[in-house]
PDB file of C-alpha atoms and ligand atoms in Angstrom:
ATOM      1  CA  UNK A  21      94.785  74.577  79.697  1.00 65.00           C
ATOM      2  CA  UNK A  22      95.086  78.098  78.395  1.00 91.00           C
ATOM      3  CA  UNK A  23      94.570  80.499  81.298  1.00 95.00           C
ATOM      4  CA  UNK A  24      94.664  83.477  78.976  1.00 98.00           C
ATOM      5  CA  UNK A  25      92.103  82.463  76.357  1.00 96.00           C
ATOM      6  CA  UNK A  26      89.516  85.121  77.318  1.00 97.00           C
ATOM      7  CA  UNK A  27      91.972  87.989  77.499  1.00 98.00           C
ATOM      8  CA  UNK A  28      91.873  90.706  74.835  1.00 98.00           C
ATOM      9  CA  UNK A  29      95.452  90.832  73.647  1.00 97.00           C
ATOM     10  CA  UNK A  30      94.993  94.341  72.267  1.00 97.00           C
ATOM     11  CA  UNK A  31      94.191  95.709  75.757  1.00 97.00           C
ATOM     12  CA  UNK A  32      97.050  94.376  77.834  1.00 98.00           C
ATOM     13  CA  UNK A  33      98.206  96.633  80.692  1.00 98.00           C
ATOM     14  CA  UNK A  34     101.724  97.739  79.849  1.00 98.00           C
ATOM     15  CA  UNK A  35     102.723  97.915  83.508  1.00 98.00           C
ATOM     16  CA  UNK A  36     101.417  95.694  86.310  1.00 99.00           C
ATOM     17  CA  UNK A  37     102.493  96.318  89.912  1.00 99.00           C
ATOM     18  CA  UNK A  38     101.885  93.739  92.641  1.00 99.00           C
ATOM     19  CA  UNK A  39     101.905  93.884  96.429  1.00 99.00           C
ATOM     20  CA  UNK A  40     102.722  90.237  97.079  1.00 98.00           C
ATOM     21  CA  UNK A  41     101.129  89.726 100.482  1.00 98.00           C
ATOM     22  CA  UNK A  42     100.032  86.799 102.634  1.00 98.00           C
ATOM     23  CA  UNK A  43     103.014  84.439 102.705  1.00 98.00           C
ATOM     24  CA  UNK A  44     102.975  84.315 106.511  1.00 98.00           C
ATOM     25  CA  UNK A  45      99.259  83.616 106.818  1.00 98.00           C
ATOM     26  CA  UNK A  46      99.403  81.037 104.030  1.00 98.00           C
ATOM     27  CA  UNK A  47     102.093  79.168 105.985  1.00 98.00           C
ATOM     28  CA  UNK A  48     100.334  79.521 109.327  1.00 98.00           C
ATOM     29  CA  UNK A  49      97.174  77.990 107.874  1.00 98.00           C
ATOM     30  CA  UNK A  50      99.139  74.779 107.370  1.00 97.00           C
ATOM     31  CA  UNK A  51     101.157  75.029 110.582  1.00 98.00           C
ATOM     32  CA  UNK A  52     104.345  75.895 108.745  1.00 98.00           C
ATOM     33  CA  UNK A  53     106.914  78.607 109.411  1.00 98.00           C
ATOM     34  CA  UNK A  54     106.768  82.054 107.816  1.00 98.00           C
ATOM     35  CA  UNK A  55     109.980  81.210 105.959  1.00 98.00           C
ATOM     36  CA  UNK A  56     108.208  78.231 104.391  1.00 98.00           C
ATOM     37  CA  UNK A  57     105.575  80.676 103.159  1.00 98.00           C
ATOM     38  CA  UNK A  58     108.171  83.006 101.631  1.00 98.00           C
ATOM     39  CA  UNK A  59     109.842  80.086  99.868  1.00 98.00           C
ATOM     40  CA  UNK A  60     106.493  79.010  98.456  1.00 98.00           C
ATOM     41  CA  UNK A  61     105.939  82.557  97.196  1.00 98.00           C
ATOM     42  CA  UNK A  62     108.788  82.151  94.702  1.00 98.00           C
ATOM     43  CA  UNK A  63     106.686  79.794  92.579  1.00 98.00           C
ATOM     44  CA  UNK A  64     103.983  82.462  92.318  1.00 98.00           C
ATOM     45  CA  UNK A  65     106.616  84.965  91.175  1.00 98.00           C
ATOM     46  CA  UNK A  66     107.727  82.484  88.536  1.00 98.00           C
ATOM     47  CA  UNK A  67     104.167  82.063  87.246  1.00 98.00           C
ATOM     48  CA  UNK A  68     103.477  85.773  87.112  1.00 98.00           C
ATOM     49  CA  UNK A  69     106.748  86.599  85.346  1.00 98.00           C
ATOM     50  CA  UNK A  70     106.122  83.870  82.794  1.00 98.00           C
ATOM     51  CA  UNK A  71     102.515  84.977  82.359  1.00 98.00           C
ATOM     52  CA  UNK A  72     103.545  88.583  81.750  1.00 98.00           C
ATOM     53  CA  UNK A  73     106.093  87.476  79.158  1.00 98.00           C
ATOM     54  CA  UNK A  74     103.445  85.398  77.371  1.00 98.00           C
ATOM     55  CA  UNK A  75     100.939  88.237  77.373  1.00 98.00           C
ATOM     56  CA  UNK A  76     103.338  90.962  76.288  1.00 98.00           C
ATOM     57  CA  UNK A  77     103.200  93.018  79.501  1.00 98.00           C
ATOM     58  CA  UNK A  78     106.218  95.340  79.311  1.00 98.00           C
ATOM     59  CA  UNK A  79     106.774  96.126  83.007  1.00 98.00           C
ATOM     60  CA  UNK A  80     106.119  94.082  86.122  1.00 99.00           C
ATOM     61  CA  UNK A  81     106.931  95.698  89.461  1.00 99.00           C
ATOM     62  CA  UNK A  82     106.926  93.397  92.476  1.00 99.00           C
ATOM     63  CA  UNK A  83     106.946  94.719  96.035  1.00 99.00           C
ATOM     64  CA  UNK A  84     109.391  92.236  97.544  1.00 98.00           C
ATOM     65  CA  UNK A  85     110.656  94.044 100.646  1.00 98.00           C
ATOM     66  CA  UNK A  86     109.552  97.380 102.085  1.00 98.00           C
ATOM     67  CA  UNK A  87     111.567  99.835 104.151  1.00 98.00           C
ATOM     68  CA  UNK A  88     109.209  98.963 107.016  1.00 98.00           C
ATOM     69  CA  UNK A  89     109.945  95.244 106.599  1.00 98.00           C
ATOM     70  CA  UNK A  90     113.401  95.879 108.131  1.00 98.00           C
ATOM     71  CA  UNK A  91     111.509  95.997 111.440  1.00 98.00           C
ATOM     72  CA  UNK A  92     110.563  92.317 111.230  1.00 98.00           C
ATOM     73  CA  UNK A  93     112.398  89.760 113.412  1.00 98.00           C
ATOM     74  CA  UNK A  94     116.030  89.480 112.312  1.00 98.00           C
ATOM     75  CA  UNK A  95     115.740  85.784 111.408  1.00 98.00           C
ATOM     76  CA  UNK A  96     112.907  86.570 109.005  1.00 98.00           C
ATOM     77  CA  UNK A  97     114.830  89.439 107.398  1.00 98.00           C
ATOM     78  CA  UNK A  98     117.848  87.134 107.006  1.00 98.00           C
ATOM     79  CA  UNK A  99     115.704  84.396 105.495  1.00 98.00           C
ATOM     80  CA  UNK A 100     114.210  86.821 102.971  1.00 98.00           C
ATOM     81  CA  UNK A 101     117.642  88.105 101.927  1.00 98.00           C
ATOM     82  CA  UNK A 102     118.948  84.557 101.528  1.00 98.00           C
ATOM     83  CA  UNK A 103     115.889  83.638  99.508  1.00 98.00           C
ATOM     84  CA  UNK A 104     116.422  86.619  97.217  1.00 98.00           C
ATOM     85  CA  UNK A 105     119.961  85.524  96.341  1.00 98.00           C
ATOM     86  CA  UNK A 106     118.901  81.921  95.886  1.00 98.00           C
ATOM     87  CA  UNK A 107     115.944  82.799  93.672  1.00 98.00           C
ATOM     88  CA  UNK A 108     117.968  85.175  91.484  1.00 98.00           C
ATOM     89  CA  UNK A 109     120.542  82.439  90.902  1.00 98.00           C
ATOM     90  CA  UNK A 110     117.904  79.818  90.162  1.00 98.00           C
ATOM     91  CA  UNK A 111     115.924  82.023  87.754  1.00 98.00           C
ATOM     92  CA  UNK A 112     118.771  83.519  85.737  1.00 98.00           C
ATOM     93  CA  UNK A 113     118.640  81.046  82.850  1.00 98.00           C
ATOM     94  CA  UNK A 114     114.860  81.387  82.571  1.00 98.00           C
ATOM     95  CA  UNK A 115     115.127  85.180  82.608  1.00 98.00           C
ATOM     96  CA  UNK A 116     117.634  85.039  79.777  1.00 98.00           C
ATOM     97  CA  UNK A 117     115.594  82.565  77.788  1.00 98.00           C
ATOM     98  CA  UNK A 118     112.404  84.637  78.172  1.00 98.00           C
ATOM     99  CA  UNK A 119     113.929  88.063  77.513  1.00 98.00           C
ATOM    100  CA  UNK A 120     113.423  89.308  81.079  1.00 98.00           C
ATOM    101  CA  UNK A 121     115.541  92.277  82.134  1.00 98.00           C
ATOM    102  CA  UNK A 122     115.989  92.738  85.873  1.00 98.00           C
ATOM    103  CA  UNK A 123     115.823  96.167  87.481  1.00 98.00           C
ATOM    104  CA  UNK A 124     115.265  97.323  91.057  1.00 98.00           C
ATOM    105  CA  UNK A 125     113.767 100.295  92.831  1.00 98.00           C
ATOM    106  CA  UNK A 126     114.542 101.175  96.448  1.00 98.00           C
ATOM    107  CA  UNK A 127     117.525 101.729  98.682  1.00 98.00           C
ATOM    108  CA  UNK A 128     119.821  98.955  97.428  1.00 98.00           C
ATOM    109  CA  UNK A 129     122.695 100.167  99.597  1.00 98.00           C
ATOM    110  CA  UNK A 130     120.788  98.927 102.652  1.00 98.00           C
ATOM    111  CA  UNK A 131     120.845  95.307 101.436  1.00 98.00           C
ATOM    112  CA  UNK A 132     123.553  92.852 102.575  1.00 98.00           C
ATOM    113  CA  UNK A 133     126.623  92.848 100.329  1.00 98.00           C
ATOM    114  CA  UNK A 134     126.003  89.422  98.839  1.00 98.00           C
ATOM    115  CA  UNK A 135     122.505  90.513  97.763  1.00 98.00           C
ATOM    116  CA  UNK A 136     123.889  93.644  96.161  1.00 98.00           C
ATOM    117  CA  UNK A 137     126.521  91.651  94.295  1.00 98.00           C
ATOM    118  CA  UNK A 138     123.976  89.090  93.103  1.00 98.00           C
ATOM    119  CA  UNK A 139     121.688  91.864  91.914  1.00 98.00           C
ATOM    120  CA  UNK A 140     124.465  93.644  90.017  1.00 98.00           C
ATOM    121  CA  UNK A 141     125.489  90.364  88.382  1.00 98.00           C
ATOM    122  CA  UNK A 142     121.893  89.703  87.376  1.00 98.00           C
ATOM    123  CA  UNK A 143     121.441  93.230  85.970  1.00 98.00           C
ATOM    124  CA  UNK A 144     124.483  92.664  83.792  1.00 98.00           C
ATOM    125  CA  UNK A 145     123.466  89.156  82.736  1.00 98.00           C
ATOM    126  CA  UNK A 146     119.921  90.219  81.771  1.00 98.00           C
ATOM    127  CA  UNK A 147     120.603  93.670  80.343  1.00 98.00           C
ATOM    128  CA  UNK A 148     119.663  92.634  76.791  1.00 98.00           C
ATOM    129  CA  UNK A 149     116.245  91.320  77.824  1.00 98.00           C
ATOM    130  CA  UNK A 150     113.693  93.106  75.663  1.00 98.00           C
ATOM    131  CA  UNK A 151     110.382  91.420  76.382  1.00 98.00           C
ATOM    132  CA  UNK A 152     109.665  92.194  80.032  1.00 98.00           C
ATOM    133  CA  UNK A 153     111.353  94.505  82.527  1.00 98.00           C
ATOM    134  CA  UNK A 154     111.012  93.030  85.998  1.00 98.00           C
ATOM    135  CA  UNK A 155     111.320  95.757  88.616  1.00 98.00           C
ATOM    136  CA  UNK A 156     111.877  94.410  92.121  1.00 98.00           C
ATOM    137  CA  UNK A 157     111.064  96.874  94.898  1.00 99.00           C
ATOM    138  CA  UNK A 158     113.652  96.165  97.568  1.00 98.00           C
ATOM    139  CA  UNK A 159     114.081  98.216 100.708  1.00 98.00           C
ATOM    140  CA  UNK A 160     111.547 100.444  99.003  1.00 98.00           C
ATOM    141  CA  UNK A 161     109.095 102.920 100.423  1.00 98.00           C
ATOM    142  CA  UNK A 162     107.321 105.559  98.430  1.00 98.00           C
ATOM    143  CA  UNK A 163     107.713 108.314 101.029  1.00 98.00           C
ATOM    144  CA  UNK A 164     111.444 107.617 101.122  1.00 98.00           C
ATOM    145  CA  UNK A 165     111.580 107.837  97.320  1.00 98.00           C
ATOM    146  CA  UNK A 166     109.595 111.082  97.191  1.00 98.00           C
ATOM    147  CA  UNK A 167     111.629 112.729  99.965  1.00 98.00           C
ATOM    148  CA  UNK A 168     114.876 111.727  98.293  1.00 98.00           C
ATOM    149  CA  UNK A 169     113.595 113.296  95.067  1.00 98.00           C
ATOM    150  CA  UNK A 170     112.700 116.529  96.869  1.00 98.00           C
ATOM    151  CA  UNK A 171     116.116 116.667  98.543  1.00 97.00           C
ATOM    152  CA  UNK A 172     117.884 116.084  95.215  1.00 97.00           C
ATOM    153  CA  UNK A 173     115.895 118.903  93.629  1.00 96.00           C
ATOM    154  CA  UNK A 174     116.742 121.240  96.516  1.00 96.00           C
ATOM    155  CA  UNK A 175     120.393 120.327  96.106  1.00 96.00           C
ATOM    156  CA  UNK A 176     120.259 120.938  92.348  1.00 95.00           C
ATOM    157  CA  UNK A 177     118.751 124.371  92.966  1.00 94.00           C
ATOM    158  CA  UNK A 178     121.379 125.284  95.575  1.00 93.00           C
ATOM    159  CA  UNK A 179     124.459 123.734  94.049  1.00 93.00           C
ATOM    160  CA  UNK A 180     123.811 123.220  90.351  1.00 91.00           C
ATOM    161  CA  UNK A 181     121.927 126.407  89.416  1.00 89.00           C
ATOM    162  CA  UNK A 182     118.768 124.462  88.614  1.00 89.00           C
ATOM    163  CA  UNK A 183     116.137 127.093  87.852  1.00 89.00           C
ATOM    164  CA  UNK A 184     113.428 125.322  85.869  1.00 89.00           C
ATOM    165  CA  UNK A 185     109.892 124.993  87.124  1.00 94.00           C
ATOM    166  CA  UNK A 186     109.440 121.595  88.764  1.00 95.00           C
ATOM    167  CA  UNK A 187     106.698 120.087  86.596  1.00 96.00           C
ATOM    168  CA  UNK A 188     105.361 116.533  86.844  1.00 97.00           C
ATOM    169  CA  UNK A 189     107.718 115.417  84.106  1.00 96.00           C
ATOM    170  CA  UNK A 190     110.715 117.075  85.775  1.00 96.00           C
ATOM    171  CA  UNK A 191     109.792 115.564  89.151  1.00 98.00           C
ATOM    172  CA  UNK A 192     109.487 112.127  87.606  1.00 98.00           C
ATOM    173  CA  UNK A 193     113.138 112.195  86.545  1.00 97.00           C
ATOM    174  CA  UNK A 194     114.128 112.232  90.228  1.00 98.00           C
ATOM    175  CA  UNK A 195     112.245 109.043  91.048  1.00 98.00           C
ATOM    176  CA  UNK A 196     113.597 105.481  90.868  1.00 98.00           C
ATOM    177  CA  UNK A 197     110.855 104.838  88.318  1.00 98.00           C
ATOM    178  CA  UNK A 198     112.053 107.588  85.985  1.00 98.00           C
ATOM    179  CA  UNK A 199     112.292 105.267  82.988  1.00 97.00           C
ATOM    180  CA  UNK A 200     109.175 103.252  83.795  1.00 98.00           C
ATOM    181  CA  UNK A 201     105.624 104.141  82.738  1.00 98.00           C
ATOM    182  CA  UNK A 202     103.094 104.457  85.581  1.00 98.00           C
ATOM    183  CA  UNK A 203     101.348 101.193  86.508  1.00 98.00           C
ATOM    184  CA  UNK A 204      98.047 100.574  84.743  1.00 98.00           C
ATOM    185  CA  UNK A 205      97.033  97.861  87.174  1.00 98.00           C
ATOM    186  CA  UNK A 206      97.888  97.321  90.846  1.00 99.00           C
ATOM    187  CA  UNK A 207      97.182  93.917  92.359  1.00 99.00           C
ATOM    188  CA  UNK A 208      97.254  93.223  96.106  1.00 99.00           C
ATOM    189  CA  UNK A 209      96.789  89.723  97.401  1.00 98.00           C
ATOM    190  CA  UNK A 210      95.726  88.386 100.822  1.00 98.00           C
ATOM    191  CA  UNK A 211      92.566  90.439 101.356  1.00 98.00           C
ATOM    192  CA  UNK A 212      94.245  93.599 102.621  1.00 98.00           C
ATOM    193  CA  UNK A 213      92.915  96.860 101.207  1.00 98.00           C
ATOM    194  CA  UNK A 214      95.884  99.174 101.548  1.00 98.00           C
ATOM    195  CA  UNK A 215      98.854 100.510  99.628  1.00 98.00           C
ATOM    196  CA  UNK A 216     101.505 100.110 102.380  1.00 98.00           C
ATOM    197  CA  UNK A 217     103.792 102.897 101.129  1.00 98.00           C
ATOM    198  CA  UNK A 218     104.068 101.537  97.582  1.00 98.00           C
ATOM    199  CA  UNK A 219     104.374 103.799  94.503  1.00 98.00           C
ATOM    200  CA  UNK A 220     102.160 106.557  95.933  1.00 98.00           C
ATOM    201  CA  UNK A 221     103.030 109.013  93.149  1.00 98.00           C
ATOM    202  CA  UNK A 222     103.016 106.471  90.337  1.00 98.00           C
ATOM    203  CA  UNK A 223      99.676 104.842  91.202  1.00 98.00           C
ATOM    204  CA  UNK A 224      97.731 108.089  90.741  1.00 98.00           C
ATOM    205  CA  UNK A 225      95.569 106.607  87.959  1.00 98.00           C
ATOM    206  CA  UNK A 226      96.172 102.877  88.316  1.00 98.00           C
ATOM    207  CA  UNK A 227      93.234 100.479  88.416  1.00 98.00           C
ATOM    208  CA  UNK A 228      93.249  98.667  91.768  1.00 98.00           C
ATOM    209  CA  UNK A 229      92.510  94.963  92.082  1.00 98.00           C
ATOM    210  CA  UNK A 230      92.281  93.194  95.420  1.00 98.00           C
ATOM    211  CA  UNK A 231      91.998  89.473  95.921  1.00 98.00           C
ATOM    212  CA  UNK A 232      91.647  87.270  98.992  1.00 98.00           C
ATOM    213  CA  UNK A 233      94.155  84.779  97.573  1.00 98.00           C
ATOM    214  CA  UNK A 234      97.384  84.524  99.586  1.00 98.00           C
ATOM    215  CA  UNK A 235     100.494  85.187  97.517  1.00 98.00           C
ATOM    216  CA  UNK A 236     101.799  81.563  97.375  1.00 98.00           C
ATOM    217  CA  UNK A 237      98.461  80.533  95.808  1.00 98.00           C
ATOM    218  CA  UNK A 238      98.651  83.243  93.146  1.00 98.00           C
ATOM    219  CA  UNK A 239      99.051  81.755  89.683  1.00 98.00           C
ATOM    220  CA  UNK A 240      98.667  82.459  85.984  1.00 98.00           C
ATOM    221  CA  UNK A 241      94.975  81.781  86.435  1.00 98.00           C
ATOM    222  CA  UNK A 242      94.743  84.455  89.148  1.00 98.00           C
ATOM    223  CA  UNK A 243      96.730  86.851  86.949  1.00 98.00           C
ATOM    224  CA  UNK A 244      94.260  86.208  84.144  1.00 98.00           C
ATOM    225  CA  UNK A 245      91.348  87.033  86.495  1.00 98.00           C
ATOM    226  CA  UNK A 246      92.955  90.336  87.454  1.00 98.00           C
ATOM    227  CA  UNK A 247      93.595  91.299  83.828  1.00 98.00           C
ATOM    228  CA  UNK A 248      90.055  90.328  82.776  1.00 98.00           C
ATOM    229  CA  UNK A 249      88.713  92.528  85.562  1.00 98.00           C
ATOM    230  CA  UNK A 250      90.979  95.364  84.411  1.00 98.00           C
ATOM    231  CA  UNK A 251      89.728  94.990  80.849  1.00 98.00           C
ATOM    232  CA  UNK A 252      86.116  95.542  81.973  1.00 98.00           C
ATOM    233  CA  UNK A 253      86.904  98.927  83.467  1.00 97.00           C
ATOM    234  CA  UNK A 254      86.594 102.306  81.803  1.00 96.00           C
ATOM    235  CA  UNK A 255      89.615 104.480  82.554  1.00 95.00           C
ATOM    236  CA  UNK A 256      88.355 108.045  82.411  1.00 96.00           C
ATOM    237  CA  UNK A 257      91.321 110.050  83.731  1.00 96.00           C
ATOM    238  CA  UNK A 258      88.948 112.746  84.943  1.00 97.00           C
ATOM    239  CA  UNK A 259      86.912 112.962  81.746  1.00 97.00           C
ATOM    240  CA  UNK A 260      83.293 111.941  81.189  1.00 98.00           C
ATOM    241  CA  UNK A 261      82.350 108.545  79.871  1.00 98.00           C
ATOM    242  CA  UNK A 262      81.058 110.156  76.638  1.00 97.00           C
ATOM    243  CA  UNK A 263      84.381 111.885  76.060  1.00 97.00           C
ATOM    244  CA  UNK A 264      86.333 108.690  76.588  1.00 96.00           C
ATOM    245  CA  UNK A 265      84.139 106.742  74.160  1.00 94.00           C
ATOM    246  CA  UNK A 266      84.318 109.243  71.310  1.00 89.00           C
TER     247      UNK A 266
HETATM  248  C1  LIG B  13     104.469  89.174 102.030  1.00 54.61           C
HETATM  249  O1  LIG B  13     103.935  88.270 102.930  1.00 54.61           O
HETATM  250  C2  LIG B  13     105.972  89.102 101.929  1.00 54.61           C
HETATM  251  C3  LIG B  13     106.679  90.261 102.506  1.00 54.61           C
HETATM  252  C4  LIG B  13     106.116  91.315 103.028  1.00 54.61           C
HETATM  253  C5  LIG B  13     108.125  90.222 102.480  1.00 54.61           C
HETATM  254  P1  LIG B  13     103.902  88.562 104.495  1.00 54.61           P
HETATM  255  O2  LIG B  13     105.161  88.091 105.101  1.00 54.61           O
HETATM  256  O3  LIG B  13     103.595  90.000 104.738  1.00 54.61           O
HETATM  257  O4  LIG B  13     102.693  87.651 104.947  1.00 54.61           O
HETATM  258  P2  LIG B  13     101.570  88.013 106.005  1.00 54.61           P
HETATM  259  O5  LIG B  13     100.966  89.318 105.592  1.00 54.61           O
HETATM  260  O6  LIG B  13     102.214  88.073 107.336  1.00 54.61           O
HETATM  261  O7  LIG B  13     100.586  86.894 105.882  1.00 54.61           O
HETATM  262  C1  LIG B  14     103.744  95.062 102.004  1.00 54.61           C
HETATM  263  O1  LIG B  14     103.366  93.963 102.774  1.00 54.61           O
HETATM  264  C2  LIG B  14     105.180  94.933 101.615  1.00 54.61           C
HETATM  265  C3  LIG B  14     105.493  93.834 100.700  1.00 54.61           C
HETATM  266  C4  LIG B  14     104.624  93.072 100.105  1.00 54.61           C
HETATM  267  C5  LIG B  14     106.886  93.647 100.440  1.00 54.61           C
HETATM  268  P1  LIG B  14     103.333  94.046 104.362  1.00 54.61           P
HETATM  269  O2  LIG B  14     102.819  92.760 104.834  1.00 54.61           O
HETATM  270  O3  LIG B  14     104.651  94.488 104.870  1.00 54.61           O
HETATM  271  O4  LIG B  14     102.288  95.231 104.587  1.00 54.61           O
HETATM  272  P2  LIG B  14     101.441  95.631 105.872  1.00 54.61           P
HETATM  273  O5  LIG B  14     102.401  95.759 107.008  1.00 54.61           O
HETATM  274  O6  LIG B  14     100.453  94.532 106.123  1.00 54.61           O
HETATM  275  O7  LIG B  14     100.775  96.916 105.501  1.00 54.61           O
HETATM  276 MG1  LIG B  15     101.886  91.034 104.985  1.00 54.61          MG
END
């Protein structure tokens, strides 16, 4: 079965961002624990990463753990951190084989030491990956990122004689996503219609795609549906349809 047969390979989004939501409800539906749901979500990550590599998507940003998620019960936070380390170890060979380079956005210093070490090891081991950059958002919140940027700019003005005008392109250099193009397509699973503090600046002109599917049920086929939907849209960036067509 080729999930991607209807996709126009000349119109592939270069950056897809995903709010992977619904692990808990997926598990509850079958009387399983939330941790079971998170574990099952790893297979969906695998499918999406592989799908993006096959299609030639250059950046995939996955919202894996938000700043607000620290407020979940401690056992769930611990389970998610353990899962992260386990999954990174298990996927390393596949990342290397498929040319996947790992990167993160967010406040890495807040993560447990073993997670930080595993991430650093994986950055090093995948640094030559040139097909897909996988950006994991970990302990990430967009307001945190924007405020940190503003504070760094203020500091540069006070301490480092920074006197340029702060344009969009200057501001961008202060964000964790400074080397990443803005997402073309944002996907959120599980039937929620919100952004939950994700990439507020960067999503300014992204196409939004919402699906009822819970994250563990997301697959290459679901990815294909989202991309096909994206390919039907006309991105006008404020212009008229006539302007865009000419
Ligand atoms: C997404 O699934 C995973 C994380 C936020 C870490 P949830 O855990 O939010 O699942 P629901 O929304 O409770 O179903
Ligand atoms: C958003 O999901 C964060 C991640 C997917 C990591 P949540 O489940 O935390 O979002 P809310 O609380 O429903 O908005
Ligand atoms: Mg949720």
